[in-house]
mmCIF file with all atom_site columns, C-alpha atoms in Angstrom:
data_model
loop_
_atom_site.group_PDB
_atom_site.id
_atom_site.type_symbol
_atom_site.label_atom_id
_atom_site.label_alt_id
_atom_site.label_comp_id
_atom_site.label_asym_id
_atom_site.label_entity_id
_atom_site.label_seq_id
_atom_site.pdbx_PDB_ins_code
_atom_site.Cartn_x
_atom_site.Cartn_y
_atom_site.Cartn_z
_atom_site.occupancy
_atom_site.B_iso_or_equiv
_atom_site.pdbx_formal_charge
_atom_site.auth_seq_id
_atom_site.auth_comp_id
_atom_site.auth_asym_id
_atom_site.auth_atom_id
_atom_site.pdbx_PDB_model_num
ATOM 1   C CA . UNK Z 1 1   ? -14.203 -15.990 -31.668 1.00 49.00 ? 25  UNK Z CA 1
ATOM 2   C CA . UNK Z 1 2   ? -13.605 -12.556 -31.399 1.00 57.00 ? 26  UNK Z CA 1
ATOM 3   C CA . UNK Z 1 3   ? -13.589 -11.765 -34.929 1.00 58.00 ? 27  UNK Z CA 1
ATOM 4   C CA . UNK Z 1 4   ? -16.982 -11.132 -35.467 1.00 62.00 ? 28  UNK Z CA 1
ATOM 5   C CA . UNK Z 1 5   ? -17.052 -8.436  -32.937 1.00 60.00 ? 29  UNK Z CA 1
ATOM 6   C CA . UNK Z 1 6   ? -13.719 -6.808  -34.479 1.00 61.00 ? 30  UNK Z CA 1
ATOM 7   C CA . UNK Z 1 7   ? -13.942 -7.085  -37.331 1.00 60.00 ? 31  UNK Z CA 1
ATOM 8   C CA . UNK Z 1 8   ? -17.782 -5.652  -37.464 1.00 58.00 ? 32  UNK Z CA 1
ATOM 9   C CA . UNK Z 1 9   ? -19.409 -7.233  -40.765 1.00 62.00 ? 33  UNK Z CA 1
ATOM 10  C CA . UNK Z 1 10  ? -19.855 -3.674  -42.574 1.00 67.00 ? 34  UNK Z CA 1
ATOM 11  C CA . UNK Z 1 11  ? -18.300 -2.246  -40.356 1.00 71.00 ? 35  UNK Z CA 1
ATOM 12  C CA . UNK Z 1 12  ? -14.742 -2.770  -37.911 1.00 72.00 ? 36  UNK Z CA 1
ATOM 13  C CA . UNK Z 1 13  ? -14.816 -1.683  -34.809 1.00 70.00 ? 37  UNK Z CA 1
ATOM 14  C CA . UNK Z 1 14  ? -14.580 1.762   -34.499 1.00 74.00 ? 38  UNK Z CA 1
ATOM 15  C CA . UNK Z 1 15  ? -11.361 1.764   -31.115 1.00 75.00 ? 39  UNK Z CA 1
ATOM 16  C CA . UNK Z 1 16  ? -8.830  0.888   -33.617 1.00 78.00 ? 40  UNK Z CA 1
ATOM 17  C CA . UNK Z 1 17  ? -10.570 3.082   -36.461 1.00 82.00 ? 41  UNK Z CA 1
ATOM 18  C CA . UNK Z 1 18  ? -10.300 5.684   -34.740 1.00 86.00 ? 42  UNK Z CA 1
ATOM 19  C CA . UNK Z 1 19  ? -6.501  4.361   -33.794 1.00 85.00 ? 43  UNK Z CA 1
ATOM 20  C CA . UNK Z 1 20  ? -6.123  4.296   -37.566 1.00 88.00 ? 44  UNK Z CA 1
ATOM 21  C CA . UNK Z 1 21  ? -7.202  7.178   -38.399 1.00 90.00 ? 45  UNK Z CA 1
ATOM 22  C CA . UNK Z 1 22  ? -6.360  10.090  -36.312 1.00 89.00 ? 46  UNK Z CA 1
ATOM 23  C CA . UNK Z 1 23  ? -3.289  8.201   -34.641 1.00 86.00 ? 47  UNK Z CA 1
ATOM 24  C CA . UNK Z 1 24  ? -1.218  6.337   -37.124 1.00 90.00 ? 48  UNK Z CA 1
ATOM 25  C CA . UNK Z 1 25  ? -2.446  7.988   -40.803 1.00 92.00 ? 49  UNK Z CA 1
ATOM 26  C CA . UNK Z 1 26  ? -3.199  11.657  -39.132 1.00 91.00 ? 50  UNK Z CA 1
ATOM 27  C CA . UNK Z 1 27  ? -6.357  11.592  -41.803 1.00 93.00 ? 51  UNK Z CA 1
ATOM 28  C CA . UNK Z 1 28  ? -9.286  12.676  -40.432 1.00 92.00 ? 52  UNK Z CA 1
ATOM 29  C CA . UNK Z 1 29  ? -10.972 11.368  -44.169 1.00 93.00 ? 53  UNK Z CA 1
ATOM 30  C CA . UNK Z 1 30  ? -9.260  8.058   -44.162 1.00 92.00 ? 54  UNK Z CA 1
ATOM 31  C CA . UNK Z 1 31  ? -11.487 5.318   -45.136 1.00 89.00 ? 55  UNK Z CA 1
ATOM 32  C CA . UNK Z 1 32  ? -10.747 1.696   -44.872 1.00 86.00 ? 56  UNK Z CA 1
ATOM 33  C CA . UNK Z 1 33  ? -12.496 0.598   -47.371 1.00 86.00 ? 57  UNK Z CA 1
ATOM 34  C CA . UNK Z 1 34  ? -10.597 2.952   -50.066 1.00 89.00 ? 58  UNK Z CA 1
ATOM 35  C CA . UNK Z 1 35  ? -7.250  2.898   -48.093 1.00 89.00 ? 59  UNK Z CA 1
ATOM 36  C CA . UNK Z 1 36  ? -7.545  -0.858  -46.542 1.00 87.00 ? 60  UNK Z CA 1
ATOM 37  C CA . UNK Z 1 37  ? -5.130  -1.547  -43.972 1.00 86.00 ? 61  UNK Z CA 1
ATOM 38  C CA . UNK Z 1 38  ? -1.669  -2.899  -45.833 1.00 87.00 ? 62  UNK Z CA 1
ATOM 39  C CA . UNK Z 1 39  ? -0.375  -5.079  -42.865 1.00 82.00 ? 63  UNK Z CA 1
ATOM 40  C CA . UNK Z 1 40  ? 3.284   -5.635  -44.398 1.00 85.00 ? 64  UNK Z CA 1
ATOM 41  C CA . UNK Z 1 41  ? 3.752   -1.947  -43.507 1.00 87.00 ? 65  UNK Z CA 1
ATOM 42  C CA . UNK Z 1 42  ? 0.980   -0.328  -41.459 1.00 88.00 ? 66  UNK Z CA 1
ATOM 43  C CA . UNK Z 1 43  ? 1.702   -2.474  -38.478 1.00 82.00 ? 67  UNK Z CA 1
ATOM 44  C CA . UNK Z 1 44  ? 5.455   -1.061  -38.720 1.00 86.00 ? 68  UNK Z CA 1
ATOM 45  C CA . UNK Z 1 45  ? 3.744   2.613   -38.771 1.00 87.00 ? 69  UNK Z CA 1
ATOM 46  C CA . UNK Z 1 46  ? 1.432   1.797   -35.499 1.00 85.00 ? 70  UNK Z CA 1
ATOM 47  C CA . UNK Z 1 47  ? 4.512   1.267   -33.768 1.00 81.00 ? 71  UNK Z CA 1
ATOM 48  C CA . UNK Z 1 48  ? 5.735   4.969   -33.999 1.00 83.00 ? 72  UNK Z CA 1
ATOM 49  C CA . UNK Z 1 49  ? 7.801   6.132   -30.708 1.00 81.00 ? 73  UNK Z CA 1
ATOM 50  C CA . UNK Z 1 50  ? 5.380   8.959   -30.985 1.00 82.00 ? 74  UNK Z CA 1
ATOM 51  C CA . UNK Z 1 51  ? 2.402   6.588   -31.059 1.00 79.00 ? 75  UNK Z CA 1
ATOM 52  C CA . UNK Z 1 52  ? 3.875   4.583   -27.772 1.00 72.00 ? 76  UNK Z CA 1
ATOM 53  C CA . UNK Z 1 53  ? 2.161   6.558   -25.379 1.00 70.00 ? 77  UNK Z CA 1
ATOM 54  C CA . UNK Z 1 54  ? -0.977  5.596   -26.538 1.00 71.00 ? 78  UNK Z CA 1
ATOM 55  C CA . UNK Z 1 55  ? -0.366  1.960   -27.624 1.00 67.00 ? 79  UNK Z CA 1
ATOM 56  C CA . UNK Z 1 56  ? 0.324   1.422   -24.517 1.00 71.00 ? 80  UNK Z CA 1
ATOM 57  C CA . UNK Z 1 57  ? 2.546   -1.930  -25.375 1.00 80.00 ? 81  UNK Z CA 1
ATOM 58  C CA . UNK Z 1 58  ? 5.974   -0.642  -23.898 1.00 84.00 ? 82  UNK Z CA 1
ATOM 59  C CA . UNK Z 1 59  ? 7.147   -2.451  -22.220 1.00 93.00 ? 83  UNK Z CA 1
ATOM 60  C CA . UNK Z 1 60  ? 9.841   -0.421  -20.076 1.00 93.00 ? 84  UNK Z CA 1
ATOM 61  C CA . UNK Z 1 61  ? 7.686   0.520   -16.823 1.00 94.00 ? 85  UNK Z CA 1
ATOM 62  C CA . UNK Z 1 62  ? 11.175  1.747   -15.025 1.00 96.00 ? 86  UNK Z CA 1
ATOM 63  C CA . UNK Z 1 63  ? 9.966   5.153   -13.861 1.00 94.00 ? 87  UNK Z CA 1
ATOM 64  C CA . UNK Z 1 64  ? 6.829   4.097   -13.156 1.00 94.00 ? 88  UNK Z CA 1
ATOM 65  C CA . UNK Z 1 65  ? 8.780   0.845   -10.793 1.00 95.00 ? 89  UNK Z CA 1
ATOM 66  C CA . UNK Z 1 66  ? 11.341  3.596   -9.443  1.00 96.00 ? 90  UNK Z CA 1
ATOM 67  C CA . UNK Z 1 67  ? 8.544   5.534   -8.388  1.00 95.00 ? 91  UNK Z CA 1
ATOM 68  C CA . UNK Z 1 68  ? 6.997   2.387   -6.220  1.00 93.00 ? 92  UNK Z CA 1
ATOM 69  C CA . UNK Z 1 69  ? 4.224   1.751   -8.822  1.00 94.00 ? 93  UNK Z CA 1
ATOM 70  C CA . UNK Z 1 70  ? 2.529   -1.678  -8.187  1.00 95.00 ? 94  UNK Z CA 1
ATOM 71  C CA . UNK Z 1 71  ? 0.994   -3.231  -11.430 1.00 95.00 ? 95  UNK Z CA 1
ATOM 72  C CA . UNK Z 1 72  ? -1.563  -6.099  -11.012 1.00 96.00 ? 96  UNK Z CA 1
ATOM 73  C CA . UNK Z 1 73  ? -1.644  -7.433  -14.504 1.00 95.00 ? 97  UNK Z CA 1
ATOM 74  C CA . UNK Z 1 74  ? -4.907  -9.633  -14.847 1.00 95.00 ? 98  UNK Z CA 1
ATOM 75  C CA . UNK Z 1 75  ? -5.867  -11.624 -18.265 1.00 95.00 ? 99  UNK Z CA 1
ATOM 76  C CA . UNK Z 1 76  ? -8.580  -14.327 -19.017 1.00 94.00 ? 100 UNK Z CA 1
ATOM 77  C CA . UNK Z 1 77  ? -7.431  -17.826 -20.974 1.00 94.00 ? 101 UNK Z CA 1
ATOM 78  C CA . UNK Z 1 78  ? -10.995 -16.828 -22.499 1.00 91.00 ? 102 UNK Z CA 1
ATOM 79  C CA . UNK Z 1 79  ? -10.661 -13.567 -23.895 1.00 88.00 ? 103 UNK Z CA 1
ATOM 80  C CA . UNK Z 1 80  ? -11.232 -12.705 -27.222 1.00 82.00 ? 104 UNK Z CA 1
ATOM 81  C CA . UNK Z 1 81  ? -10.620 -9.180  -27.080 1.00 79.00 ? 105 UNK Z CA 1
ATOM 82  C CA . UNK Z 1 82  ? -7.278  -9.162  -26.253 1.00 81.00 ? 106 UNK Z CA 1
ATOM 83  C CA . UNK Z 1 83  ? -6.562  -12.887 -26.844 1.00 84.00 ? 107 UNK Z CA 1
ATOM 84  C CA . UNK Z 1 84  ? -4.031  -14.428 -24.068 1.00 92.00 ? 108 UNK Z CA 1
ATOM 85  C CA . UNK Z 1 85  ? -0.597  -15.012 -25.822 1.00 93.00 ? 109 UNK Z CA 1
ATOM 86  C CA . UNK Z 1 86  ? -0.934  -10.787 -25.800 1.00 91.00 ? 110 UNK Z CA 1
ATOM 87  C CA . UNK Z 1 87  ? -0.403  -10.718 -22.365 1.00 94.00 ? 111 UNK Z CA 1
ATOM 88  C CA . UNK Z 1 88  ? 1.863   -12.998 -21.801 1.00 96.00 ? 112 UNK Z CA 1
ATOM 89  C CA . UNK Z 1 89  ? 4.495   -11.793 -24.429 1.00 96.00 ? 113 UNK Z CA 1
ATOM 90  C CA . UNK Z 1 90  ? 3.351   -8.578  -22.757 1.00 96.00 ? 114 UNK Z CA 1
ATOM 91  C CA . UNK Z 1 91  ? 4.341   -9.394  -19.188 1.00 97.00 ? 115 UNK Z CA 1
ATOM 92  C CA . UNK Z 1 92  ? 7.465   -11.793 -20.612 1.00 97.00 ? 116 UNK Z CA 1
ATOM 93  C CA . UNK Z 1 93  ? 8.899   -8.305  -22.794 1.00 97.00 ? 117 UNK Z CA 1
ATOM 94  C CA . UNK Z 1 94  ? 8.417   -6.880  -19.377 1.00 97.00 ? 118 UNK Z CA 1
ATOM 95  C CA . UNK Z 1 95  ? 10.893  -9.355  -17.586 1.00 98.00 ? 119 UNK Z CA 1
ATOM 96  C CA . UNK Z 1 96  ? 13.307  -8.720  -20.441 1.00 98.00 ? 120 UNK Z CA 1
ATOM 97  C CA . UNK Z 1 97  ? 13.664  -5.773  -20.206 1.00 97.00 ? 121 UNK Z CA 1
ATOM 98  C CA . UNK Z 1 98  ? 13.650  -4.857  -17.012 1.00 97.00 ? 122 UNK Z CA 1
ATOM 99  C CA . UNK Z 1 99  ? 14.839  -8.352  -15.403 1.00 96.00 ? 123 UNK Z CA 1
ATOM 100 C CA . UNK Z 1 100 ? 13.469  -10.741 -13.324 1.00 95.00 ? 124 UNK Z CA 1
ATOM 101 C CA . UNK Z 1 101 ? 14.049  -8.928  -10.102 1.00 93.00 ? 125 UNK Z CA 1
ATOM 102 C CA . UNK Z 1 102 ? 12.965  -5.597  -10.733 1.00 91.00 ? 126 UNK Z CA 1
ATOM 103 C CA . UNK Z 1 103 ? 9.204   -6.904  -12.062 1.00 95.00 ? 127 UNK Z CA 1
ATOM 104 C CA . UNK Z 1 104 ? 8.832   -9.596  -8.787  1.00 94.00 ? 128 UNK Z CA 1
ATOM 105 C CA . UNK Z 1 105 ? 9.349   -6.481  -6.622  1.00 93.00 ? 129 UNK Z CA 1
ATOM 106 C CA . UNK Z 1 106 ? 6.956   -4.512  -8.592  1.00 96.00 ? 130 UNK Z CA 1
ATOM 107 C CA . UNK Z 1 107 ? 4.511   -6.763  -11.159 1.00 97.00 ? 131 UNK Z CA 1
ATOM 108 C CA . UNK Z 1 108 ? 2.368   -9.527  -10.545 1.00 97.00 ? 132 UNK Z CA 1
ATOM 109 C CA . UNK Z 1 109 ? 0.595   -11.392 -13.429 1.00 97.00 ? 133 UNK Z CA 1
ATOM 110 C CA . UNK Z 1 110 ? -2.477  -13.687 -13.780 1.00 97.00 ? 134 UNK Z CA 1
ATOM 111 C CA . UNK Z 1 111 ? -4.589  -15.491 -15.961 1.00 97.00 ? 135 UNK Z CA 1
ATOM 112 C CA . UNK Z 1 112 ? -7.907  -16.509 -14.848 1.00 96.00 ? 136 UNK Z CA 1
ATOM 113 C CA . UNK Z 1 113 ? -9.051  -19.440 -16.240 1.00 94.00 ? 137 UNK Z CA 1
ATOM 114 C CA . UNK Z 1 114 ? -12.670 -19.218 -18.170 1.00 92.00 ? 138 UNK Z CA 1
ATOM 115 C CA . UNK Z 1 115 ? -12.409 -15.074 -17.428 1.00 93.00 ? 139 UNK Z CA 1
ATOM 116 C CA . UNK Z 1 116 ? -12.938 -13.321 -21.055 1.00 89.00 ? 140 UNK Z CA 1
ATOM 117 C CA . UNK Z 1 117 ? -11.954 -9.723  -21.221 1.00 87.00 ? 141 UNK Z CA 1
ATOM 118 C CA . UNK Z 1 118 ? -11.976 -8.304  -17.851 1.00 85.00 ? 142 UNK Z CA 1
ATOM 119 C CA . UNK Z 1 119 ? -13.515 -9.082  -14.654 1.00 92.00 ? 143 UNK Z CA 1
ATOM 120 C CA . UNK Z 1 120 ? -17.499 -8.504  -14.094 1.00 92.00 ? 144 UNK Z CA 1
ATOM 121 C CA . UNK Z 1 121 ? -20.494 -10.553 -12.915 1.00 94.00 ? 145 UNK Z CA 1
ATOM 122 C CA . UNK Z 1 122 ? -22.746 -10.419 -15.666 1.00 90.00 ? 146 UNK Z CA 1
ATOM 123 C CA . UNK Z 1 123 ? -23.277 -12.986 -18.133 1.00 85.00 ? 147 UNK Z CA 1
ATOM 124 C CA . UNK Z 1 124 ? -23.287 -16.829 -18.545 1.00 89.00 ? 148 UNK Z CA 1
ATOM 125 C CA . UNK Z 1 125 ? -20.097 -17.122 -16.393 1.00 90.00 ? 149 UNK Z CA 1
ATOM 126 C CA . UNK Z 1 126 ? -17.609 -14.836 -15.540 1.00 94.00 ? 150 UNK Z CA 1
ATOM 127 C CA . UNK Z 1 127 ? -15.320 -14.105 -12.779 1.00 96.00 ? 151 UNK Z CA 1
ATOM 128 C CA . UNK Z 1 128 ? -14.590 -10.947 -10.113 1.00 96.00 ? 152 UNK Z CA 1
ATOM 129 C CA . UNK Z 1 129 ? -12.360 -9.448  -8.056  1.00 96.00 ? 153 UNK Z CA 1
ATOM 130 C CA . UNK Z 1 130 ? -11.342 -6.194  -6.396  1.00 95.00 ? 154 UNK Z CA 1
ATOM 131 C CA . UNK Z 1 131 ? -8.077  -5.417  -7.714  1.00 93.00 ? 155 UNK Z CA 1
ATOM 132 C CA . UNK Z 1 132 ? -7.908  -1.821  -6.145  1.00 94.00 ? 156 UNK Z CA 1
ATOM 133 C CA . UNK Z 1 133 ? -8.052  -3.476  -2.815  1.00 95.00 ? 157 UNK Z CA 1
ATOM 134 C CA . UNK Z 1 134 ? -5.597  -5.867  -3.517  1.00 95.00 ? 158 UNK Z CA 1
ATOM 135 C CA . UNK Z 1 135 ? -2.641  -3.171  -4.633  1.00 94.00 ? 159 UNK Z CA 1
ATOM 136 C CA . UNK Z 1 136 ? -4.011  -1.234  -1.993  1.00 95.00 ? 160 UNK Z CA 1
ATOM 137 C CA . UNK Z 1 137 ? -2.577  -4.456  0.369   1.00 95.00 ? 161 UNK Z CA 1
ATOM 138 C CA . UNK Z 1 138 ? 0.804   -4.774  -1.671  1.00 95.00 ? 162 UNK Z CA 1
ATOM 139 C CA . UNK Z 1 139 ? 1.165   -1.091  -0.935  1.00 92.00 ? 163 UNK Z CA 1
ATOM 140 C CA . UNK Z 1 140 ? 0.260   -0.555  2.488   1.00 94.00 ? 164 UNK Z CA 1
ATOM 141 C CA . UNK Z 1 141 ? 2.332   -3.726  4.066   1.00 94.00 ? 165 UNK Z CA 1
ATOM 142 C CA . UNK Z 1 142 ? 5.028   -4.242  1.138   1.00 93.00 ? 166 UNK Z CA 1
ATOM 143 C CA . UNK Z 1 143 ? 3.473   -7.958  0.651   1.00 95.00 ? 167 UNK Z CA 1
ATOM 144 C CA . UNK Z 1 144 ? 2.659   -8.471  -3.233  1.00 95.00 ? 168 UNK Z CA 1
ATOM 145 C CA . UNK Z 1 145 ? -0.166  -11.502 -4.013  1.00 96.00 ? 169 UNK Z CA 1
ATOM 146 C CA . UNK Z 1 146 ? 0.976   -14.491 -4.705  1.00 95.00 ? 170 UNK Z CA 1
ATOM 147 C CA . UNK Z 1 147 ? -2.292  -15.682 -5.940  1.00 97.00 ? 171 UNK Z CA 1
ATOM 148 C CA . UNK Z 1 148 ? -5.822  -14.129 -6.218  1.00 97.00 ? 172 UNK Z CA 1
ATOM 149 C CA . UNK Z 1 149 ? -9.109  -15.410 -5.031  1.00 97.00 ? 173 UNK Z CA 1
ATOM 150 C CA . UNK Z 1 150 ? -11.689 -15.006 -7.647  1.00 97.00 ? 174 UNK Z CA 1
ATOM 151 C CA . UNK Z 1 151 ? -15.522 -14.929 -7.250  1.00 97.00 ? 175 UNK Z CA 1
ATOM 152 C CA . UNK Z 1 152 ? -16.874 -17.346 -9.663  1.00 97.00 ? 176 UNK Z CA 1
ATOM 153 C CA . UNK Z 1 153 ? -20.114 -16.256 -11.176 1.00 97.00 ? 177 UNK Z CA 1
ATOM 154 C CA . UNK Z 1 154 ? -22.685 -18.016 -13.538 1.00 95.00 ? 178 UNK Z CA 1
ATOM 155 C CA . UNK Z 1 155 ? -26.257 -15.301 -14.364 1.00 94.00 ? 179 UNK Z CA 1
ATOM 156 C CA . UNK Z 1 156 ? -25.067 -12.915 -12.242 1.00 93.00 ? 180 UNK Z CA 1
ATOM 157 C CA . UNK Z 1 157 ? -24.994 -14.948 -8.843  1.00 96.00 ? 181 UNK Z CA 1
ATOM 158 C CA . UNK Z 1 158 ? -22.253 -16.102 -7.399  1.00 97.00 ? 182 UNK Z CA 1
ATOM 159 C CA . UNK Z 1 159 ? -21.710 -19.530 -7.524  1.00 97.00 ? 183 UNK Z CA 1
ATOM 160 C CA . UNK Z 1 160 ? -18.302 -19.818 -5.583  1.00 97.00 ? 184 UNK Z CA 1
ATOM 161 C CA . UNK Z 1 161 ? -14.552 -19.039 -5.832  1.00 97.00 ? 185 UNK Z CA 1
ATOM 162 C CA . UNK Z 1 162 ? -11.889 -19.935 -7.126  1.00 96.00 ? 186 UNK Z CA 1
ATOM 163 C CA . UNK Z 1 163 ? -8.049  -19.801 -7.001  1.00 97.00 ? 187 UNK Z CA 1
ATOM 164 C CA . UNK Z 1 164 ? -5.634  -17.731 -8.973  1.00 98.00 ? 188 UNK Z CA 1
ATOM 165 C CA . UNK Z 1 165 ? -2.029  -18.540 -9.439  1.00 98.00 ? 189 UNK Z CA 1
ATOM 166 C CA . UNK Z 1 166 ? 0.205   -16.302 -10.880 1.00 97.00 ? 190 UNK Z CA 1
ATOM 167 C CA . UNK Z 1 167 ? 1.699   -17.004 -13.897 1.00 97.00 ? 191 UNK Z CA 1
ATOM 168 C CA . UNK Z 1 168 ? 3.466   -18.671 -14.863 1.00 96.00 ? 192 UNK Z CA 1
ATOM 169 C CA . UNK Z 1 169 ? 2.034   -21.546 -12.182 1.00 97.00 ? 193 UNK Z CA 1
ATOM 170 C CA . UNK Z 1 170 ? -1.773  -22.778 -12.458 1.00 96.00 ? 194 UNK Z CA 1
ATOM 171 C CA . UNK Z 1 171 ? -4.203  -23.843 -9.872  1.00 96.00 ? 195 UNK Z CA 1
ATOM 172 C CA . UNK Z 1 172 ? -4.379  -27.341 -9.913  1.00 97.00 ? 196 UNK Z CA 1
ATOM 173 C CA . UNK Z 1 173 ? -7.318  -28.984 -8.068  1.00 96.00 ? 197 UNK Z CA 1
ATOM 174 C CA . UNK Z 1 174 ? -6.641  -31.731 -5.827  1.00 95.00 ? 198 UNK Z CA 1
ATOM 175 C CA . UNK Z 1 175 ? -8.569  -34.403 -6.600  1.00 95.00 ? 199 UNK Z CA 1
ATOM 176 C CA . UNK Z 1 176 ? -11.125 -33.835 -3.616  1.00 95.00 ? 200 UNK Z CA 1
ATOM 177 C CA . UNK Z 1 177 ? -13.032 -30.707 -1.984  1.00 96.00 ? 201 UNK Z CA 1
ATOM 178 C CA . UNK Z 1 178 ? -15.749 -28.511 -3.907  1.00 96.00 ? 202 UNK Z CA 1
ATOM 179 C CA . UNK Z 1 179 ? -14.504 -27.366 -6.513  1.00 95.00 ? 203 UNK Z CA 1
ATOM 180 C CA . UNK Z 1 180 ? -16.311 -24.164 -6.296  1.00 96.00 ? 204 UNK Z CA 1
ATOM 181 C CA . UNK Z 1 181 ? -13.612 -23.725 -2.955  1.00 97.00 ? 205 UNK Z CA 1
ATOM 182 C CA . UNK Z 1 182 ? -10.062 -22.288 -3.867  1.00 97.00 ? 206 UNK Z CA 1
ATOM 183 C CA . UNK Z 1 183 ? -8.858  -24.271 -0.989  1.00 97.00 ? 207 UNK Z CA 1
ATOM 184 C CA . UNK Z 1 184 ? -9.817  -27.698 -3.090  1.00 97.00 ? 208 UNK Z CA 1
ATOM 185 C CA . UNK Z 1 185 ? -6.490  -26.277 -5.932  1.00 97.00 ? 209 UNK Z CA 1
ATOM 186 C CA . UNK Z 1 186 ? -3.307  -26.098 -4.775  1.00 97.00 ? 210 UNK Z CA 1
ATOM 187 C CA . UNK Z 1 187 ? -0.821  -24.069 -7.604  1.00 97.00 ? 211 UNK Z CA 1
ATOM 188 C CA . UNK Z 1 188 ? 1.620   -25.665 -9.196  1.00 97.00 ? 212 UNK Z CA 1
#
């Protein structure tokens, strides 16, 4: 559903154009029309080690965790800009690289049902929460969030709240109570 935004009709989205022009090809004159991407080789070029700090897909967060860093990774199941499987694969790659114990101490991953590309209150339907508050509480108390409670918005108005569970768990409706009340759900 997000291909139209990314492909942009006659002109693709600017972010990937600039990324390939200035980081991958290092050619300010590169033009996707005269030299289209070759997915068999150009994607490999975009994963060169010197590009990784910009590409932000390196799963080795060891130095960040060693400094006491805490990472709250949140994606929406309805995200059309960063497909959910990309976030899931990244989380799994971090676990594979650093081990489950290190990740459990320093990282939490939540997939929000119905949320698009990031939290917010605008649009037909959206979900919002205070990520900074969650990380600050984690850092100050040493207790990592096991769940999130997110506000559920329709057309800019909060209509309720939902429980979001730590991946791979999901919030399951208990079959009774208000569907906009997080107490009506359990993580399973």
